[in-house]
PDB file of C-alpha atoms in Angstrom:
ATOM      1  CA  MET A   1     143.109 108.213  96.403  1.00  0.00           C
ATOM      2  CA  THR A   2     144.172 107.886  92.785  1.00  0.00           C
ATOM      3  CA  GLY A   3     145.127 105.403  89.925  1.00  0.00           C
ATOM      4  CA  ILE A   4     142.035 103.083  90.984  1.00  0.00           C
ATOM      5  CA  PHE A   5     140.333 100.315  89.523  1.00  0.00           C
ATOM      6  CA  LEU A   6     137.468  99.165  91.701  1.00  0.00           C
ATOM      7  CA  LEU A   7     135.695  96.058  90.343  1.00  0.00           C
ATOM      8  CA  LEU A   8     132.150  95.764  91.698  1.00  0.00           C
ATOM      9  CA  ILE A   9     131.040  91.856  90.948  1.00  0.00           C
ATOM     10  CA  GLY A  10     127.721  90.337  91.642  1.00  0.00           C
ATOM     11  CA  PHE A  11     124.623  88.835  90.173  1.00  0.00           C
ATOM     12  CA  PRO A  12     121.965  90.910  88.515  1.00  0.00           C
ATOM     13  CA  GLY A  13     120.049  92.758  91.310  1.00  0.00           C
ATOM     14  CA  THR A  14     122.986  93.216  93.965  1.00  0.00           C
ATOM     15  CA  GLY A  15     122.930  96.990  93.264  1.00  0.00           C
ATOM     16  CA  LYS A  16     126.770  97.433  91.556  1.00  0.00           C
ATOM     17  CA  LEU A  17     125.422 100.215  89.399  1.00  0.00           C
ATOM     18  CA  THR A  18     123.385 102.202  92.599  1.00  0.00           C
ATOM     19  CA  ILE A  19     126.663 101.278  94.651  1.00  0.00           C
ATOM     20  CA  ALA A  20     129.254 102.563  92.109  1.00  0.00           C
ATOM     21  CA  SER A  21     126.938 105.559  91.505  1.00  0.00           C
ATOM     22  CA  LYS A  22     127.437 106.401  95.405  1.00  0.00           C
ATOM     23  CA  LEU A  23     130.910 105.679  95.499  1.00  0.00           C
ATOM     24  CA  ALA A  24     131.972 107.578  92.132  1.00  0.00           C
ATOM     25  CA  PRO A  25     131.603 111.065  93.675  1.00  0.00           C
ATOM     26  CA  HIS A  26     134.279 110.622  96.317  1.00  0.00           C
ATOM     27  CA  TYR A  27     136.937 108.992  94.030  1.00  0.00           C
ATOM     28  CA  ARG A  28     136.237 111.420  91.280  1.00  0.00           C
ATOM     29  CA  ALA A  29     135.537 107.893  89.257  1.00  0.00           C
ATOM     30  CA  LYS A  30     134.167 107.196  85.933  1.00  0.00           C
ATOM     31  CA  ILE A  31     131.793 104.301  85.944  1.00  0.00           C
ATOM     32  CA  ILE A  32     132.381 101.495  83.216  1.00  0.00           C
ATOM     33  CA  ASP A  33     129.033  99.524  84.011  1.00  0.00           C
ATOM     34  CA  ASN A  34     128.781  96.361  82.437  1.00  0.00           C
ATOM     35  CA  HIS A  35     125.299  97.295  80.669  1.00  0.00           C
ATOM     36  CA  TRP A  36     127.269 100.444  79.395  1.00  0.00           C
ATOM     37  CA  VAL A  37     129.454  97.864  77.757  1.00  0.00           C
ATOM     38  CA  ASN A  38     126.954  95.317  76.742  1.00  0.00           C
ATOM     39  CA  ASN A  39     123.912  97.517  75.493  1.00  0.00           C
ATOM     40  CA  PRO A  40     125.094  98.801  72.618  1.00  0.00           C
ATOM     41  CA  VAL A  41     125.323  95.231  71.127  1.00  0.00           C
ATOM     42  CA  MET A  42     122.338  94.294  72.822  1.00  0.00           C
ATOM     43  CA  GLY A  43     120.397  97.295  71.823  1.00  0.00           C
ATOM     44  CA  VAL A  44     120.108  96.408  68.208  1.00  0.00           C
ATOM     45  CA  LEU A  45     118.424  92.763  69.261  1.00  0.00           C
ATOM     46  CA  ASP A  46     114.733  92.074  69.625  1.00  0.00           C
ATOM     47  CA  HIS A  47     115.146  90.109  72.892  1.00  0.00           C
ATOM     48  CA  ASP A  48     112.464  90.043  75.963  1.00  0.00           C
ATOM     49  CA  LEU A  49     115.140  89.867  78.424  1.00  0.00           C
ATOM     50  CA  THR A  50     113.547  86.549  79.773  1.00  0.00           C
ATOM     51  CA  LYS A  51     115.070  84.286  78.043  1.00  0.00           C
ATOM     52  CA  PRO A  52     119.227  83.723  77.367  1.00  0.00           C
ATOM     53  CA  LEU A  53     120.946  85.333  74.762  1.00  0.00           C
ATOM     54  CA  PRO A  54     123.294  83.667  72.270  1.00  0.00           C
ATOM     55  CA  SER A  55     126.539  82.701  73.679  1.00  0.00           C
ATOM     56  CA  GLU A  56     128.113  84.321  70.905  1.00  0.00           C
ATOM     57  CA  ILE A  57     126.701  87.747  71.897  1.00  0.00           C
ATOM     58  CA  TRP A  58     129.031  88.038  74.558  1.00  0.00           C
ATOM     59  CA  GLU A  59     132.310  87.500  72.129  1.00  0.00           C
ATOM     60  CA  GLN A  60     130.810  90.650  70.777  1.00  0.00           C
ATOM     61  CA  THR A  61     130.151  92.405  73.922  1.00  0.00           C
ATOM     62  CA  GLY A  62     134.008  91.379  75.288  1.00  0.00           C
ATOM     63  CA  ARG A  63     135.320  93.298  71.896  1.00  0.00           C
ATOM     64  CA  VAL A  64     133.690  96.462  73.043  1.00  0.00           C
ATOM     65  CA  ARG A  65     134.973  96.352  76.558  1.00  0.00           C
ATOM     66  CA  GLN A  66     138.482  95.638  75.195  1.00  0.00           C
ATOM     67  CA  THR A  67     138.093  98.524  73.146  1.00  0.00           C
ATOM     68  CA  VAL A  68     137.071 100.779  76.333  1.00  0.00           C
ATOM     69  CA  LEU A  69     140.073  98.978  78.595  1.00  0.00           C
ATOM     70  CA  ASP A  70     142.413  99.863  75.544  1.00  0.00           C
ATOM     71  CA  THR A  71     141.419 103.651  75.495  1.00  0.00           C
ATOM     72  CA  ILE A  72     141.608 103.968  79.217  1.00  0.00           C
ATOM     73  CA  VAL A  73     145.231 102.501  79.046  1.00  0.00           C
ATOM     74  CA  ALA A  74     146.402 104.600  76.024  1.00  0.00           C
ATOM     75  CA  PHE A  75     144.596 107.774  76.643  1.00  0.00           C
ATOM     76  CA  SER A  76     143.533 108.322  80.573  1.00  0.00           C
ATOM     77  CA  ALA A  77     145.604 109.856  83.222  1.00  0.00           C
ATOM     78  CA  PRO A  78     147.249 107.603  85.559  1.00  0.00           C
ATOM     79  CA  SER A  79     145.437 109.254  88.198  1.00  0.00           C
ATOM     80  CA  ALA A  80     142.253 108.671  86.741  1.00  0.00           C
ATOM     81  CA  ASN A  81     139.692 106.040  88.818  1.00  0.00           C
ATOM     82  CA  PHE A  82     137.607 103.733  87.596  1.00  0.00           C
ATOM     83  CA  ILE A  83     134.359 101.891  89.043  1.00  0.00           C
ATOM     84  CA  PHE A  84     133.690  98.680  86.815  1.00  0.00           C
ATOM     85  CA  THR A  85     130.754  96.336  87.297  1.00  0.00           C
ATOM     86  CA  HIS A  86     130.901  92.940  86.358  1.00  0.00           C
ATOM     87  CA  ALA A  87     127.929  90.252  86.639  1.00  0.00           C
ATOM     88  CA  GLY A  88     130.762  87.556  87.000  1.00  0.00           C
ATOM     89  CA  VAL A  89     129.933  83.557  87.823  1.00  0.00           C
ATOM     90  CA  HIS A  90     132.626  81.245  89.341  1.00  0.00           C
ATOM     91  CA  GLY A  91     133.782  78.951  87.147  1.00  0.00           C
ATOM     92  CA  ASP A  92     132.350  80.451  83.849  1.00  0.00           C
ATOM     93  CA  GLU A  93     135.446  81.006  81.184  1.00  0.00           C
ATOM     94  CA  ARG A  94     133.584  84.228  79.825  1.00  0.00           C
ATOM     95  CA  SER A  95     133.542  85.412  83.436  1.00  0.00           C
ATOM     96  CA  HIS A  96     137.144  84.896  84.343  1.00  0.00           C
ATOM     97  CA  ARG A  97     138.102  86.272  80.944  1.00  0.00           C
ATOM     98  CA  THR A  98     136.490  89.690  81.525  1.00  0.00           C
ATOM     99  CA  PHE A  99     137.926  89.789  84.857  1.00  0.00           C
ATOM    100  CA  ARG A 100     141.455  89.022  83.597  1.00  0.00           C
ATOM    101  CA  GLN A 101     140.797  91.940  80.758  1.00  0.00           C
ATOM    102  CA  ILE A 102     140.100  94.130  83.563  1.00  0.00           C
ATOM    103  CA  ALA A 103     142.917  93.153  85.887  1.00  0.00           C
ATOM    104  CA  ASP A 104     145.178  93.538  82.829  1.00  0.00           C
ATOM    105  CA  ALA A 105     144.364  96.808  81.997  1.00  0.00           C
ATOM    106  CA  ALA A 106     144.827  97.688  85.798  1.00  0.00           C
ATOM    107  CA  GLY A 107     148.432  96.279  85.514  1.00  0.00           C
ATOM    108  CA  GLN A 108     149.575  97.836  82.406  1.00  0.00           C
ATOM    109  CA  ARG A 109     148.727 101.508  84.165  1.00  0.00           C
ATOM    110  CA  GLY A 110     150.025 100.302  87.369  1.00  0.00           C
ATOM    111  CA  SER A 111     146.319 100.764  88.923  1.00  0.00           C
ATOM    112  CA  LEU A 112     145.600  99.446  92.347  1.00  0.00           C
ATOM    113  CA  LEU A 113     142.603  96.686  91.659  1.00  0.00           C
ATOM    114  CA  VAL A 114     140.074  96.019  94.349  1.00  0.00           C
ATOM    115  CA  PRO A 115     137.419  93.609  93.484  1.00  0.00           C
ATOM    116  CA  VAL A 116     134.356  93.512  95.512  1.00  0.00           C
ATOM    117  CA  ARG A 117     131.996  90.439  95.627  1.00  0.00           C
ATOM    118  CA  LEU A 118     128.546  91.751  96.429  1.00  0.00           C
ATOM    119  CA  LEU A 119     126.504  88.940  97.659  1.00  0.00           C
ATOM    120  CA  CYS A 120     122.746  88.692  98.257  1.00  0.00           C
ATOM    121  CA  GLU A 121     120.385  86.251  99.732  1.00  0.00           C
ATOM    122  CA  THR A 122     117.910  84.383  96.863  1.00  0.00           C
ATOM    123  CA  GLU A 123     114.583  85.789  97.775  1.00  0.00           C
ATOM    124  CA  GLU A 124     115.896  89.690  97.999  1.00  0.00           C
ATOM    125  CA  LEU A 125     118.000  89.020  94.938  1.00  0.00           C
ATOM    126  CA  SER A 126     114.639  87.987  93.174  1.00  0.00           C
ATOM    127  CA  ARG A 127     112.779  90.760  94.287  1.00  0.00           C
ATOM    128  CA  ARG A 128     115.045  93.264  93.411  1.00  0.00           C
ATOM    129  CA  VAL A 129     115.398  91.987  89.777  1.00  0.00           C
ATOM    130  CA  ALA A 130     111.549  91.852  89.136  1.00  0.00           C
ATOM    131  CA  MET A 131     111.492  95.365  89.634  1.00  0.00           C
ATOM    132  CA  PRO A 132     110.179  97.351  86.271  1.00  0.00           C
ATOM    133  CA  GLU A 133     112.769 100.085  85.858  1.00  0.00           C
ATOM    134  CA  ARG A 134     115.362  97.156  85.181  1.00  0.00           C
ATOM    135  CA  ARG A 135     113.575  96.540  81.664  1.00  0.00           C
ATOM    136  CA  GLU A 136     114.124 100.166  80.693  1.00  0.00           C
ATOM    137  CA  ARG A 137     117.928  99.688  80.828  1.00  0.00           C
ATOM    138  CA  LEU A 138     117.846  96.531  79.375  1.00  0.00           C
ATOM    139  CA  LYS A 139     118.634  94.233  82.340  1.00  0.00           C
ATOM    140  CA  SER A 140     117.272  91.010  83.098  1.00  0.00           C
ATOM    141  CA  VAL A 141     114.027  91.000  84.666  1.00  0.00           C
ATOM    142  CA  ASN A 142     113.446  87.086  85.096  1.00  0.00           C
ATOM    143  CA  ALA A 143     113.095  86.787  89.000  1.00  0.00           C
ATOM    144  CA  GLU A 144     112.956  82.534  88.608  1.00  0.00           C
ATOM    145  CA  ALA A 145     116.102  82.581  86.506  1.00  0.00           C
ATOM    146  CA  SER A 146     117.512  84.882  89.397  1.00  0.00           C
ATOM    147  CA  LYS A 147     116.499  82.062  92.101  1.00  0.00           C
ATOM    148  CA  GLU A 148     118.027  79.558  89.946  1.00  0.00           C
ATOM    149  CA  ARG A 149     121.285  81.083  89.370  1.00  0.00           C
ATOM    150  CA  SER A 150     121.606  82.082  93.042  1.00  0.00           C
ATOM    151  CA  ARG A 151     120.884  78.608  93.852  1.00  0.00           C
ATOM    152  CA  THR A 152     123.261  76.936  91.832  1.00  0.00           C
ATOM    153  CA  LEU A 153     125.773  79.202  90.910  1.00  0.00           C
ATOM    154  CA  GLN A 154     128.494  81.627  92.624  1.00  0.00           C
ATOM    155  CA  VAL A 155     129.522  85.082  92.181  1.00  0.00           C
ATOM    156  CA  LEU A 156     132.915  85.054  90.583  1.00  0.00           C
ATOM    157  CA  ASP A 157     135.832  84.865  93.215  1.00  0.00           C
ATOM    158  CA  PRO A 158     138.867  86.359  91.292  1.00  0.00           C
ATOM    159  CA  GLU A 159     140.965  85.152  94.125  1.00  0.00           C
ATOM    160  CA  HIS A 160     142.604  88.708  94.318  1.00  0.00           C
ATOM    161  CA  ALA A 161     144.393  89.589  97.773  1.00  0.00           C
ATOM    162  CA  ASN A 162     142.585  92.909  97.790  1.00  0.00           C
ATOM    163  CA  THR A 163     139.036  91.133  97.658  1.00  0.00           C
ATOM    164  CA  LEU A 164     136.233  92.362  99.837  1.00  0.00           C
ATOM    165  CA  ASN A 165     133.098  89.903  99.947  1.00  0.00           C
ATOM    166  CA  LEU A 166     130.192  91.995 100.956  1.00  0.00           C
ATOM    167  CA  ASP A 167     126.437  90.821 101.908  1.00  0.00           C
ATOM    168  CA  VAL A 168     124.415  93.482 100.547  1.00  0.00           C
ATOM    169  CA  THR A 169     121.137  91.606 101.519  1.00  0.00           C
ATOM    170  CA  ALA A 170     119.873  93.905 104.237  1.00  0.00           C
ATOM    171  CA  MET A 171     122.018  96.923 103.042  1.00  0.00           C
ATOM    172  CA  SER A 172     121.138 100.295 101.783  1.00  0.00           C
ATOM    173  CA  ALA A 173     123.390 101.465  98.689  1.00  0.00           C
ATOM    174  CA  GLU A 174     124.735 103.936 101.138  1.00  0.00           C
ATOM    175  CA  GLU A 175     125.677 101.477 103.323  1.00  0.00           C
ATOM    176  CA  GLY A 176     127.361  99.132 101.147  1.00  0.00           C
ATOM    177  CA  ALA A 177     129.285 102.308  99.563  1.00  0.00           C
ATOM    178  CA  GLU A 178     130.692 103.201 103.340  1.00  0.00           C
ATOM    179  CA  ALA A 179     131.849  99.608 103.671  1.00  0.00           C
ATOM    180  CA  ILE A 180     133.563  99.969 100.188  1.00  0.00           C
ATOM    181  CA  ARG A 181     135.068 102.835 101.184  1.00  0.00           C
ATOM    182  CA  ARG A 182     136.258 101.357 104.611  1.00  0.00           C
ATOM    183  CA  HIS A 183     137.809  98.640 102.742  1.00  0.00           C
ATOM    184  CA  LEU A 184     139.517 100.689  99.850  1.00  0.00           C
ATOM    185  CA  SER A 185     140.967 103.255 102.693  1.00  0.00           C
ATOM    186  CA  VAL A 186     142.701  99.444 104.336  1.00  0.00           C
ATOM    187  CA  VAL A 187     143.670  98.387 100.930  1.00  0.00           C
ATOM    188  CA  SER A 188     145.138 101.888  99.961  1.00  0.00           C
ATOM    189  CA  GLY A 189     147.019 102.057 103.451  1.00  0.00           C
ATOM    190  CA  ARG A 190     148.401  98.460 102.714  1.00  0.00           C
ATOM    191  CA  ALA A 191     149.704  99.998  99.054  1.00  0.00           C
ATOM    192  CA  GLY A 192     151.059 102.529 100.574  1.00  0.00           C
ATOM    193  CA  GLY A 193     149.170 105.132  98.541  1.00  0.00           C
ATOM    194  CA  PRO A 194     147.346 108.146 100.155  1.00  0.00           C
ATOM    195  CA  VAL A 195     144.160 107.928 101.866  1.00  0.00           C
ATOM    196  CA  SER A 196     141.053 110.286 101.277  1.00  0.00           C
TER     197      SER A 196
END
């Protein structure tokens, strides 16, 4: 299976990067994690990771993401596979803009775009967010903010024909990855591509 843009969308703590790491070897895919894009900007700030960042920061990270996508379009092989992660919120313009950046790059390359919404119940999500190893990777560790986000907001729905909605509350990363592999196989078959 080649020329895939797999986009894992979910709130912090849903396991986007962990699942991406399980999937990448199966598709020889490069992972473009949202923190891989954000951390060059966030890493230069003095921030305790429990309070919201200034909104202007996200304009800076958007520029980094666009540079990465432009590089993929210009220089990567058409057969290359990529797995992106995105902590998108439905109704948030910045989140929708990030999706459009990735979708536009997929279109320019003629890649098959497959969004996956990773959903998780509030209590489990806040438990995962509070894990101390997240702080080391400059990830949000505010469990109360996680609960509030989960109660009041929805994970970005790109309203794309290839979207999979996957509840990972009680799933291991391996089970989540397997469910996504099955979905990719179906979507690829619909698109007339080879299945592996």
